[in-house]
């Protein structure tokens, strides 16, 4: 069928809208962004080419500090999400039985059907100075006055871990589900302690799930915008905020485009590194 | 192993998962203005919303945008999934890769690249620019939903239909479309929700001529927390929940 002329024709009829869409609204804009990032504005009506935007990035401490900070905080958030998610996934995959398993899994899913804005706003109600947590702490007599728990790095990390949790739990449950319990049993029978069994049997088995969960959570965290903007403080700028500032507030597209390219580069690099270090392929991880 | 430790941990985490959302819903019915006192049950914040003409307009705009973005991306996505499923061709891997790149790359990068494009070609920011942008980020999700459904599809069915003398058109109408219908519906609902919930991309590509709900909520939240926002957030939440539950239910039911 594929070789016949009619097959060719219908293939093209089916694919054309998508190919056009991707070309015109994904590929062209991205290339255009790359091009703009190499432009230098001499005056209001003359442009030249150069690496100035990238040089600015490295010479101005504010840019690359935020860049490094965002990267480090994203790594930390990813790690924390993994630590929190692993026991949940283990419980769902290995300890829960029958109906409880399905219910627990679904219960984990539902909060993520709310939009990021709604979820972040929920956390703001809880953490702000006149919020519930502050009121509860006062009622318990642990603090004297209202406490502001919003607008700092801890709040941002809480929000980011919350947003990433599901994307870690799902791949972990999927891989752990396929693990034979007898393996763990055998590990203990051969004299392994908890730590040894975890290190030698469980973690290697769960590795594909760990890698794909970590990659997705890292990408989501690094590229997140709402949570750091709404929950972060004055000096906890996220890299995406800088892109917004350059593009919208300062109208400095050349710089904004360069920062966008760098963000894209960093996220691709981290995915590649993660895959290399764990010896996985993208195809397998994204399954 | 002791049983209470894992259970306590799980209870704590599930509580933390639900508390932010429940608090939002509960306080949207709170008569008091504060964020920590219960002043009795009241619908005043909902009333205030529906009496606000600009707000209602933004709601309709959002619904109309989500409806059109979901429809366009479902049509294009269904065609693409069929092509990717039925044919082997050069560049197939590239296309599959593009899907993942669009899904995984930071929203803000898509947003600025689209904004730059729209301004370059002189497209006025408003309904059309929002629609183009929303379809772009919905498409991969629809394609993947439909592809997942097709991968479980028995290839002998269309063959049998042909052997029984059905034309390509008849086969498509009587065999293929009924099979992928649940996935189309689920994909449509998913696209609808993604579009309805989006803030980041919309922030960049919307103009003053077309106000949408999530952006209004976002700007209200940035200025300070007001009880009206609780009601708005709850409405948005209920909408997403209903849509996605429906989508999951359709997919599950069709598997039986």
Coordinates of C-alpha atoms in Angstrom, one line a residue:
Chain A
X1 CA 0.0 0.0 0.0
X2 CA 2.8 2.4 0.9
X3 CA 4.4 2.1 -2.5
X4 CA 1.3 2.8 -4.5
X5 CA 0.6 6.2 -5.8
X6 CA -2.8 6.3 -4.1
X7 CA -1.1 5.5 -0.8
X8 CA 1.4 8.2 -1.2
X9 CA -1.3 10.7 -2.0
X10 CA -3.4 9.9 1.0
X11 CA -0.3 9.9 3.2
X12 CA 0.4 13.5 2.1
X13 CA -3.2 14.5 2.5
X14 CA -3.2 13.3 6.0
X15 CA 0.2 14.7 7.0
X16 CA 0.2 18.1 5.2
X17 CA -1.7 20.1 7.9
X18 CA 0.5 18.8 10.7
X19 CA 3.8 19.3 8.8
X20 CA 2.8 22.8 7.7
X21 CA 1.7 23.6 11.3
X22 CA 5.0 22.4 12.8
X23 CA 7.1 24.1 10.1
X24 CA 5.3 27.5 10.4
X25 CA 4.6 27.6 14.1
X26 CA 7.4 25.7 15.7
X27 CA 10.4 25.4 13.4
X28 CA 10.3 28.8 11.8
X29 CA 9.7 30.7 15.0
X30 CA 12.5 28.9 16.8
X31 CA 14.9 29.6 14.0
X32 CA 13.8 33.2 14.0
X33 CA 14.5 33.4 17.7
X34 CA 17.9 32.0 17.1
X35 CA 18.5 34.6 14.4
X36 CA 17.3 37.5 16.6
X37 CA 19.6 36.4 19.4
X38 CA 22.6 37.0 17.1
X39 CA 21.5 40.5 16.3
X40 CA 22.9 43.7 17.8
X41 CA 20.9 46.9 17.8
X42 CA 23.2 49.7 16.8
X43 CA 20.6 52.4 16.8
X44 CA 16.8 52.4 16.4
X45 CA 16.9 51.5 12.7
X46 CA 20.2 49.7 12.1
X47 CA 21.1 46.2 13.1
X48 CA 24.3 44.2 12.8
X49 CA 25.3 40.7 13.6
X50 CA 27.3 39.6 16.6
X51 CA 27.6 37.6 19.8
X52 CA 26.9 40.6 22.0
X53 CA 23.8 39.2 23.6
X54 CA 25.7 36.1 24.7
X55 CA 28.7 38.2 25.9
X56 CA 26.3 40.2 28.0
X57 CA 25.0 37.1 29.5
X58 CA 28.5 36.0 30.7
X59 CA 29.7 39.5 31.6
X60 CA 26.7 40.5 33.6
X61 CA 26.7 38.6 36.9
X62 CA 23.0 39.1 37.4
X63 CA 22.2 37.0 34.3
X64 CA 24.4 34.0 34.8
X65 CA 23.9 34.0 38.5
X66 CA 20.2 33.6 38.0
X67 CA 20.9 31.0 35.4
X68 CA 23.0 29.0 37.7
X69 CA 20.7 29.5 40.6
X70 CA 17.7 28.3 38.5
X71 CA 19.6 25.3 37.4
X72 CA 20.8 24.3 40.9
X73 CA 17.4 24.9 42.4
X74 CA 15.8 22.8 39.7
X75 CA 18.2 19.9 40.4
X76 CA 17.5 20.2 44.1
X77 CA 13.7 20.2 43.4
X78 CA 14.0 17.2 41.2
X79 CA 16.0 15.3 43.8
X80 CA 13.5 16.2 46.5
X81 CA 10.6 15.2 44.4
X82 CA 12.3 11.8 43.8
X83 CA 12.8 11.3 47.5
X84 CA 9.2 12.1 48.3
X85 CA 7.7 10.3 45.4
X86 CA 9.6 7.0 45.7
X87 CA 7.9 5.7 48.9
X88 CA 4.5 6.7 47.4
X89 CA 5.2 4.8 44.2
X90 CA 6.5 1.9 46.2
X91 CA 3.4 1.7 48.3
X92 CA 1.1 1.9 45.3
X93 CA 3.0 -0.6 43.2
X94 CA 4.1 -3.1 45.8
X95 CA 2.1 -2.8 49.0
X96 CA -1.4 -1.8 48.0
X97 CA -3.7 -4.6 46.8
X98 CA -6.8 -4.7 44.6
X99 CA -9.1 -1.8 44.7
X100 CA -6.9 0.3 47.0
X101 CA -4.1 0.3 44.4
X102 CA -6.3 1.8 41.7
X103 CA -7.9 4.3 44.1
X104 CA -4.5 5.5 45.5
X105 CA -3.2 6.0 42.0
X106 CA -6.3 7.9 40.9
X107 CA -6.2 10.0 44.1
X108 CA -2.7 11.0 43.2
X109 CA -3.7 12.0 39.7
X110 CA -6.8 14.2 40.5
X111 CA -5.1 17.2 42.0
X112 CA -3.1 17.6 38.8
X113 CA -6.2 18.0 36.8
X114 CA -6.4 21.4 38.3
X115 CA -4.4 24.0 36.4
X116 CA -1.0 25.2 37.7
X117 CA -2.5 28.6 38.4
X118 CA -5.2 27.1 40.6
X119 CA -2.8 24.9 42.5
X120 CA -0.3 27.6 43.1
X121 CA -3.1 29.9 44.3
X122 CA -4.2 27.2 46.7
X123 CA -0.7 27.2 48.2
X124 CA -0.7 31.0 48.4
X125 CA -3.9 30.9 50.5
X126 CA -2.2 28.5 52.9
X127 CA 1.2 30.1 53.2
X128 CA 0.6 33.9 53.2
X129 CA 0.8 36.0 56.3
X130 CA -2.9 36.2 56.8
X131 CA -3.3 32.6 55.6
X132 CA -4.3 29.3 57.2
X133 CA -1.0 27.9 58.3
X134 CA -0.1 31.2 60.0
X135 CA -3.4 31.2 61.8
X136 CA -3.0 27.6 62.8
X137 CA 0.5 28.2 64.2
X138 CA -0.9 31.1 66.2
X139 CA -3.8 29.1 67.5
X140 CA -1.4 26.5 68.7
X141 CA 0.6 29.1 70.4
X142 CA 3.8 28.3 68.6
X143 CA 4.2 31.8 67.3
X144 CA 3.2 35.2 68.6
X145 CA 2.2 37.1 65.5
X146 CA 1.3 36.3 61.9
X147 CA 4.1 34.6 60.0
X148 CA 4.8 35.2 56.3
X149 CA 5.7 31.9 54.7
X150 CA 5.2 33.0 51.1
X151 CA 7.6 35.0 48.9
X152 CA 10.8 33.0 49.6
X153 CA 12.8 30.2 48.1
X154 CA 11.3 27.5 50.4
X155 CA 7.8 28.5 49.2
X156 CA 9.0 28.2 45.6
X157 CA 10.4 24.8 46.2
X158 CA 7.3 23.6 48.0
X159 CA 5.2 24.8 45.0
X160 CA 7.6 23.2 42.5
X161 CA 7.8 19.9 44.2
X162 CA 4.0 19.8 44.5
X163 CA 3.7 20.5 40.7
X164 CA 6.3 17.9 39.8
X165 CA 5.1 15.1 42.1
X166 CA 2.7 13.3 39.7
X167 CA 5.2 13.3 36.9
X168 CA 7.6 11.4 39.2
X169 CA 5.1 9.0 40.7
X170 CA 3.6 7.8 37.4
X171 CA 6.8 6.5 35.8
X172 CA 8.0 5.0 39.1
X173 CA 4.8 3.1 39.6
X174 CA 5.0 1.8 36.1
X175 CA 8.5 0.4 36.4
X176 CA 8.1 -0.8 40.0
X177 CA 4.9 -2.6 39.0
X178 CA 6.9 -4.8 36.6
X179 CA 9.4 -5.8 39.3
X180 CA 9.2 -9.4 40.6
X181 CA 8.8 -9.3 44.4
X182 CA 10.8 -12.6 44.6
X183 CA 13.9 -10.5 43.6
X184 CA 13.6 -8.5 46.8
X185 CA 12.9 -11.7 48.7
X186 CA 15.9 -13.4 47.3
X187 CA 18.1 -10.4 48.2
X188 CA 17.0 -10.6 51.9
X189 CA 17.5 -14.4 51.8
X190 CA 21.0 -14.0 50.6
X191 CA 21.8 -11.9 53.6
X192 CA 21.3 -8.4 52.3
X193 CA 20.1 -5.6 54.6
X194 CA 17.5 -2.9 53.7
X195 CA 20.2 -0.6 52.3
X196 CA 21.9 -3.4 50.2
X197 CA 18.6 -4.6 48.7
X198 CA 17.5 -1.1 47.9
X199 CA 20.9 -0.3 46.3
X200 CA 21.5 -3.6 44.5
X201 CA 18.1 -4.6 43.5
X202 CA 15.3 -2.0 43.7
X203 CA 17.1 1.0 42.4
X204 CA 18.7 -0.7 39.4
X205 CA 15.3 -2.1 38.5
X206 CA 13.5 1.2 38.9
X207 CA 16.2 3.2 37.0
X208 CA 14.3 3.7 33.8
X209 CA 11.4 5.1 35.8
X210 CA 13.7 7.2 37.9
X211 CA 15.4 8.7 34.8
X212 CA 12.3 9.5 32.9
X213 CA 10.6 11.0 36.0
X214 CA 13.7 13.1 36.8
X215 CA 14.0 14.4 33.3
X216 CA 10.3 15.4 33.1
X217 CA 10.3 17.0 36.5
X218 CA 13.6 18.8 35.8
X219 CA 12.3 20.2 32.5
X220 CA 9.0 21.3 34.1
X221 CA 10.8 23.0 37.0
X222 CA 13.4 24.7 34.9
X223 CA 10.9 26.1 32.5
X224 CA 8.2 26.9 35.1
X225 CA 7.1 30.5 35.3
X226 CA 3.9 30.9 37.4
X227 CA 5.2 29.2 40.6
X228 CA 8.4 31.2 41.0
X229 CA 6.7 34.4 40.0
X230 CA 3.8 34.1 42.3
X231 CA 5.5 32.4 45.3
X232 CA 9.0 33.7 45.1
X233 CA 10.4 36.7 46.8
X234 CA 12.0 39.8 45.4
X235 CA 15.5 38.3 45.2
X236 CA 14.5 34.8 44.1
X237 CA 14.3 35.5 40.4
X238 CA 13.8 32.5 38.1
X239 CA 15.5 32.5 34.7
X240 CA 12.1 32.5 32.9
X241 CA 11.3 35.7 34.7
X242 CA 14.3 37.4 33.1
X243 CA 13.1 36.3 29.7
X244 CA 9.8 37.9 30.4
X245 CA 11.4 41.1 31.6
X246 CA 13.6 41.4 28.5
X247 CA 10.8 40.7 26.1
X248 CA 7.9 42.5 27.6
X249 CA 9.1 45.1 30.1
X250 CA 12.4 46.2 28.4
X251 CA 11.4 45.3 24.9
X252 CA 14.9 44.1 24.4
X253 CA 14.1 41.2 22.1
X254 CA 17.7 40.4 21.1
X255 CA 18.7 39.8 24.7
X256 CA 15.4 38.0 25.5
X257 CA 15.9 35.7 22.5
X258 CA 19.5 34.9 23.6
X259 CA 18.2 34.0 27.1
X260 CA 15.5 31.8 25.5
X261 CA 18.1 30.0 23.4
X262 CA 20.2 29.5 26.5
X263 CA 17.3 28.1 28.4
X264 CA 16.5 25.7 25.6
X265 CA 20.2 24.7 25.4
X266 CA 20.4 24.1 29.2
X267 CA 17.3 21.9 29.3
X268 CA 18.4 19.8 26.3
X269 CA 21.9 19.5 27.7
X270 CA 20.6 18.2 31.0
X271 CA 18.3 15.7 29.3
X272 CA 21.3 14.5 27.3
X273 CA 23.5 14.3 30.3
X274 CA 20.9 12.5 32.4
X275 CA 20.5 9.9 29.6
X276 CA 24.2 9.5 29.1
X277 CA 25.0 9.1 32.8
X278 CA 22.3 6.5 33.3
X279 CA 23.0 4.7 30.0
X280 CA 19.4 5.1 28.8
X281 CA 18.0 6.1 25.4
X282 CA 15.4 8.7 24.9
X283 CA 13.1 6.3 23.1
X284 CA 13.2 3.9 26.0
X285 CA 12.7 6.6 28.7
X286 CA 9.8 8.2 26.9
X287 CA 8.3 4.8 26.0
Chain B
X1 CA 8.0 -4.1 58.5
X2 CA 5.8 -2.0 60.7
X3 CA 2.6 -1.0 58.9
X4 CA 1.9 2.4 60.5
X5 CA 5.0 4.2 59.2
X6 CA 4.2 3.9 55.5
X7 CA 0.5 4.6 56.1
X8 CA 1.3 7.8 58.1
X9 CA 3.6 9.0 55.4
X10 CA 1.0 8.3 52.7
X11 CA -1.8 10.0 54.6
X12 CA 0.4 13.0 55.1
X13 CA 1.3 13.3 51.5
X14 CA -2.2 12.8 50.2
X15 CA -3.4 15.4 52.7
X16 CA -0.8 17.9 51.4
X17 CA -2.0 17.0 47.8
X18 CA -5.5 18.0 48.5
X19 CA -5.4 20.7 51.1
X20 CA -4.5 23.6 48.7
X21 CA -7.3 22.7 46.4
X22 CA -9.9 22.1 49.1
X23 CA -9.0 25.3 50.9
X24 CA -9.6 27.2 47.7
X25 CA -13.0 25.6 47.1
X26 CA -14.1 26.0 50.8
X27 CA -13.1 29.7 51.0
X28 CA -14.9 30.5 47.8
X29 CA -18.1 29.9 49.7
X30 CA -16.9 31.9 52.8
X31 CA -18.9 35.0 53.7
X32 CA -15.9 36.5 55.5
X33 CA -13.3 38.5 53.6
X34 CA -10.3 37.1 55.4
X35 CA -8.4 34.0 54.4
X36 CA -8.5 32.3 57.8
X37 CA -11.9 32.9 59.4
X38 CA -15.1 31.2 58.6
X39 CA -17.9 33.7 58.3
X40 CA -20.7 31.4 57.2
X41 CA -21.8 29.9 53.9
X42 CA -22.4 32.4 51.1
X43 CA -22.5 32.7 47.4
X44 CA -21.6 36.4 47.4
X45 CA -18.3 36.0 45.5
X46 CA -20.0 34.1 42.8
X47 CA -22.6 36.8 42.6
X48 CA -20.0 39.4 42.3
X49 CA -18.4 37.5 39.5
X50 CA -21.5 37.1 37.4
X51 CA -22.4 40.7 38.0
X52 CA -19.1 41.8 36.5
X53 CA -19.7 42.3 32.8
X54 CA -16.0 42.2 31.8
X55 CA -15.5 39.0 33.8
X56 CA -18.4 37.3 32.1
X57 CA -17.1 38.4 28.7
X58 CA -13.7 37.0 29.6
X59 CA -15.3 33.7 30.5
X60 CA -17.1 33.4 27.2
X61 CA -13.9 34.4 25.4
X62 CA -12.0 31.6 27.2
X63 CA -14.7 29.0 26.5
X64 CA -14.9 30.0 22.8
X65 CA -11.1 29.9 22.5
X66 CA -10.8 26.5 24.2
X67 CA -13.6 25.1 22.0
X68 CA -12.0 26.3 18.8
X69 CA -8.4 25.3 19.8
X70 CA -9.5 21.9 20.8
X71 CA -11.5 21.4 17.6
X72 CA -8.7 22.5 15.3
X73 CA -6.1 20.4 17.1
X74 CA -8.3 17.3 17.2
X75 CA -8.9 17.5 13.4
X76 CA -5.2 18.0 12.6
X77 CA -4.1 15.6 15.3
X78 CA -6.4 12.8 14.1
X79 CA -5.1 13.0 10.6
X80 CA -1.5 13.0 11.8
X81 CA -2.1 10.0 14.1
X82 CA -3.7 8.1 11.2
X83 CA -0.7 8.9 8.9
X84 CA 1.9 8.0 11.6
X85 CA 0.0 4.8 12.4
X86 CA -0.7 3.5 8.8
X87 CA 2.3 4.5 6.9
X88 CA 6.0 4.0 7.0
X89 CA 7.9 6.9 5.5
X90 CA 11.2 8.7 5.6
X91 CA 11.1 11.5 8.2
X92 CA 8.7 9.6 10.5
X93 CA 11.2 9.5 13.3
X94 CA 11.8 13.3 12.8
X95 CA 8.1 13.9 13.2
X96 CA 7.8 11.8 16.3
X97 CA 10.8 13.6 17.7
X98 CA 9.2 17.0 16.9
X99 CA 6.1 16.0 19.0
X100 CA 8.3 15.3 22.0
X101 CA 10.3 18.5 21.6
X102 CA 7.1 20.6 21.4
X103 CA 5.7 18.8 24.5
X104 CA 8.9 19.0 26.5
X105 CA 10.4 22.4 25.6
X106 CA 9.8 25.3 28.1
X107 CA 6.5 27.0 27.5
X108 CA 8.1 30.4 27.7
X109 CA 10.4 29.6 24.7
X110 CA 7.4 28.6 22.6
X111 CA 5.7 31.8 23.8
X112 CA 8.4 34.3 22.9
X113 CA 9.2 32.6 19.5
X114 CA 5.5 32.8 18.6
X115 CA 5.2 36.4 19.8
X116 CA 8.2 37.4 17.7
X117 CA 6.7 35.6 14.7
X118 CA 3.3 37.2 15.0
X119 CA 4.7 40.7 15.4
X120 CA 7.0 40.1 12.5
X121 CA 4.3 39.1 10.1
X122 CA 2.1 41.9 11.4
X123 CA -0.6 39.7 12.9
X124 CA -2.7 41.6 15.4
X125 CA -2.6 40.0 18.9
X126 CA -6.0 38.7 19.9
X127 CA -8.2 35.8 19.1
X128 CA -6.3 34.5 16.1
X129 CA -2.9 34.7 17.6
X130 CA -4.2 32.9 20.7
X131 CA -5.8 30.2 18.6
X132 CA -2.6 29.6 16.6
X133 CA -0.6 29.4 19.8
X134 CA -3.0 27.2 21.7
X135 CA -3.4 24.7 18.8
X136 CA 0.4 24.5 18.7
X137 CA 0.8 23.3 22.3
X138 CA -2.4 21.1 22.2
X139 CA -1.5 19.2 19.0
X140 CA 1.2 16.8 20.4
X141 CA -1.1 15.7 23.2
X142 CA -4.0 15.0 20.8
X143 CA -1.7 13.1 18.4
X144 CA -0.4 11.0 21.2
X145 CA -3.8 10.2 22.7
X146 CA -5.1 9.1 19.3
X147 CA -2.0 7.1 18.5
X148 CA -2.3 5.2 21.8
X149 CA -5.8 4.2 20.8
X150 CA -4.7 3.1 17.3
X151 CA -1.8 1.0 18.5
X152 CA -4.3 -1.4 20.1
X153 CA -6.4 -1.5 16.9
X154 CA -6.8 -4.8 15.1
X155 CA -5.3 -4.4 11.6
X156 CA -7.5 -7.2 10.3
X157 CA -10.6 -5.1 10.8
X158 CA -10.1 -2.7 7.8
X159 CA -8.8 -5.6 5.7
X160 CA -12.0 -7.6 6.5
X161 CA -14.1 -4.6 5.6
X162 CA -12.3 -4.4 2.2
X163 CA -12.6 -8.1 1.6
X164 CA -16.3 -7.8 2.2
X165 CA -16.4 -5.2 -0.6
X166 CA -16.3 -1.9 1.3
X167 CA -14.7 1.1 -0.4
X168 CA -12.0 3.1 1.4
X169 CA -14.6 5.7 2.2
X170 CA -17.1 3.2 3.6
X171 CA -14.3 1.4 5.6
X172 CA -13.2 4.7 7.1
X173 CA -16.8 5.6 8.0
X174 CA -17.9 2.3 9.4
X175 CA -14.7 0.8 10.9
X176 CA -12.0 3.4 11.5
X177 CA -13.9 6.4 12.8
X178 CA -16.0 4.3 15.3
X179 CA -12.7 2.8 16.6
X180 CA -10.9 6.1 17.1
X181 CA -14.0 8.1 18.2
X182 CA -13.3 7.7 22.0
X183 CA -9.7 8.8 21.5
X184 CA -10.9 11.8 19.4
X185 CA -13.3 12.8 22.2
X186 CA -10.7 12.3 24.9
X187 CA -8.1 14.2 22.9
X188 CA -10.6 17.0 22.3
X189 CA -11.4 17.3 26.0
X190 CA -7.7 17.3 26.9
X191 CA -7.1 20.0 24.4
X192 CA -10.0 22.0 25.7
X193 CA -8.6 21.8 29.3
X194 CA -5.0 22.6 28.2
X195 CA -6.3 25.7 26.4
X196 CA -8.6 26.8 29.1
X197 CA -5.9 26.5 31.8
X198 CA -3.0 28.1 29.9
X199 CA -1.5 31.3 31.3
X200 CA 2.1 31.5 30.2
X201 CA 1.7 31.3 26.5
X202 CA -1.4 33.4 26.6
X203 CA 0.4 36.1 28.6
X204 CA 2.6 36.7 25.6
X205 CA 0.4 36.3 22.6
X206 CA -2.9 37.9 23.8
X207 CA -3.9 41.5 23.1
X208 CA -6.2 43.9 24.8
X209 CA -8.9 43.1 22.3
X210 CA -9.5 39.6 23.6
X211 CA -9.4 39.1 27.3
X212 CA -9.4 35.6 28.7
X213 CA -10.2 34.2 32.1
X214 CA -6.9 32.7 33.3
X215 CA -5.1 35.9 32.5
X216 CA -7.6 37.9 34.5
X217 CA -7.1 35.5 37.4
X218 CA -3.4 35.7 37.1
X219 CA -3.3 39.5 37.1
X220 CA -5.7 39.6 40.1
X221 CA -3.5 37.1 42.0
X222 CA -0.4 39.1 41.4
X223 CA -1.9 42.2 42.8
X224 CA -3.1 40.6 46.0
X225 CA -5.4 37.8 47.2
X226 CA -9.0 38.6 46.9
X227 CA -12.0 36.3 47.7
X228 CA -13.4 36.8 44.2
X229 CA -10.3 34.9 43.0
X230 CA -11.3 31.9 45.1
X231 CA -14.7 31.7 43.3
X232 CA -13.0 32.1 39.9
X233 CA -10.4 29.5 40.7
X234 CA -13.1 27.1 41.8
X235 CA -15.0 27.6 38.6
X236 CA -11.9 26.9 36.6
X237 CA -11.1 23.9 38.7
X238 CA -14.6 22.4 38.3
X239 CA -14.5 22.9 34.6
X240 CA -11.1 21.1 34.2
X241 CA -12.1 18.3 36.6
X242 CA -15.3 17.6 34.7
X243 CA -13.7 17.8 31.3
X244 CA -10.8 15.5 32.3
X245 CA -12.9 13.0 34.2
X246 CA -15.2 12.8 31.1
X247 CA -12.2 12.2 28.9
X248 CA -10.8 9.5 31.1
X249 CA -14.2 7.8 31.5
X250 CA -14.6 7.8 27.7
X251 CA -11.2 6.1 27.3
X252 CA -11.8 3.6 30.0
X253 CA -15.3 2.6 28.8
X254 CA -14.0 2.1 25.3
X255 CA -11.4 -0.3 26.4
X256 CA -13.9 -2.8 27.7

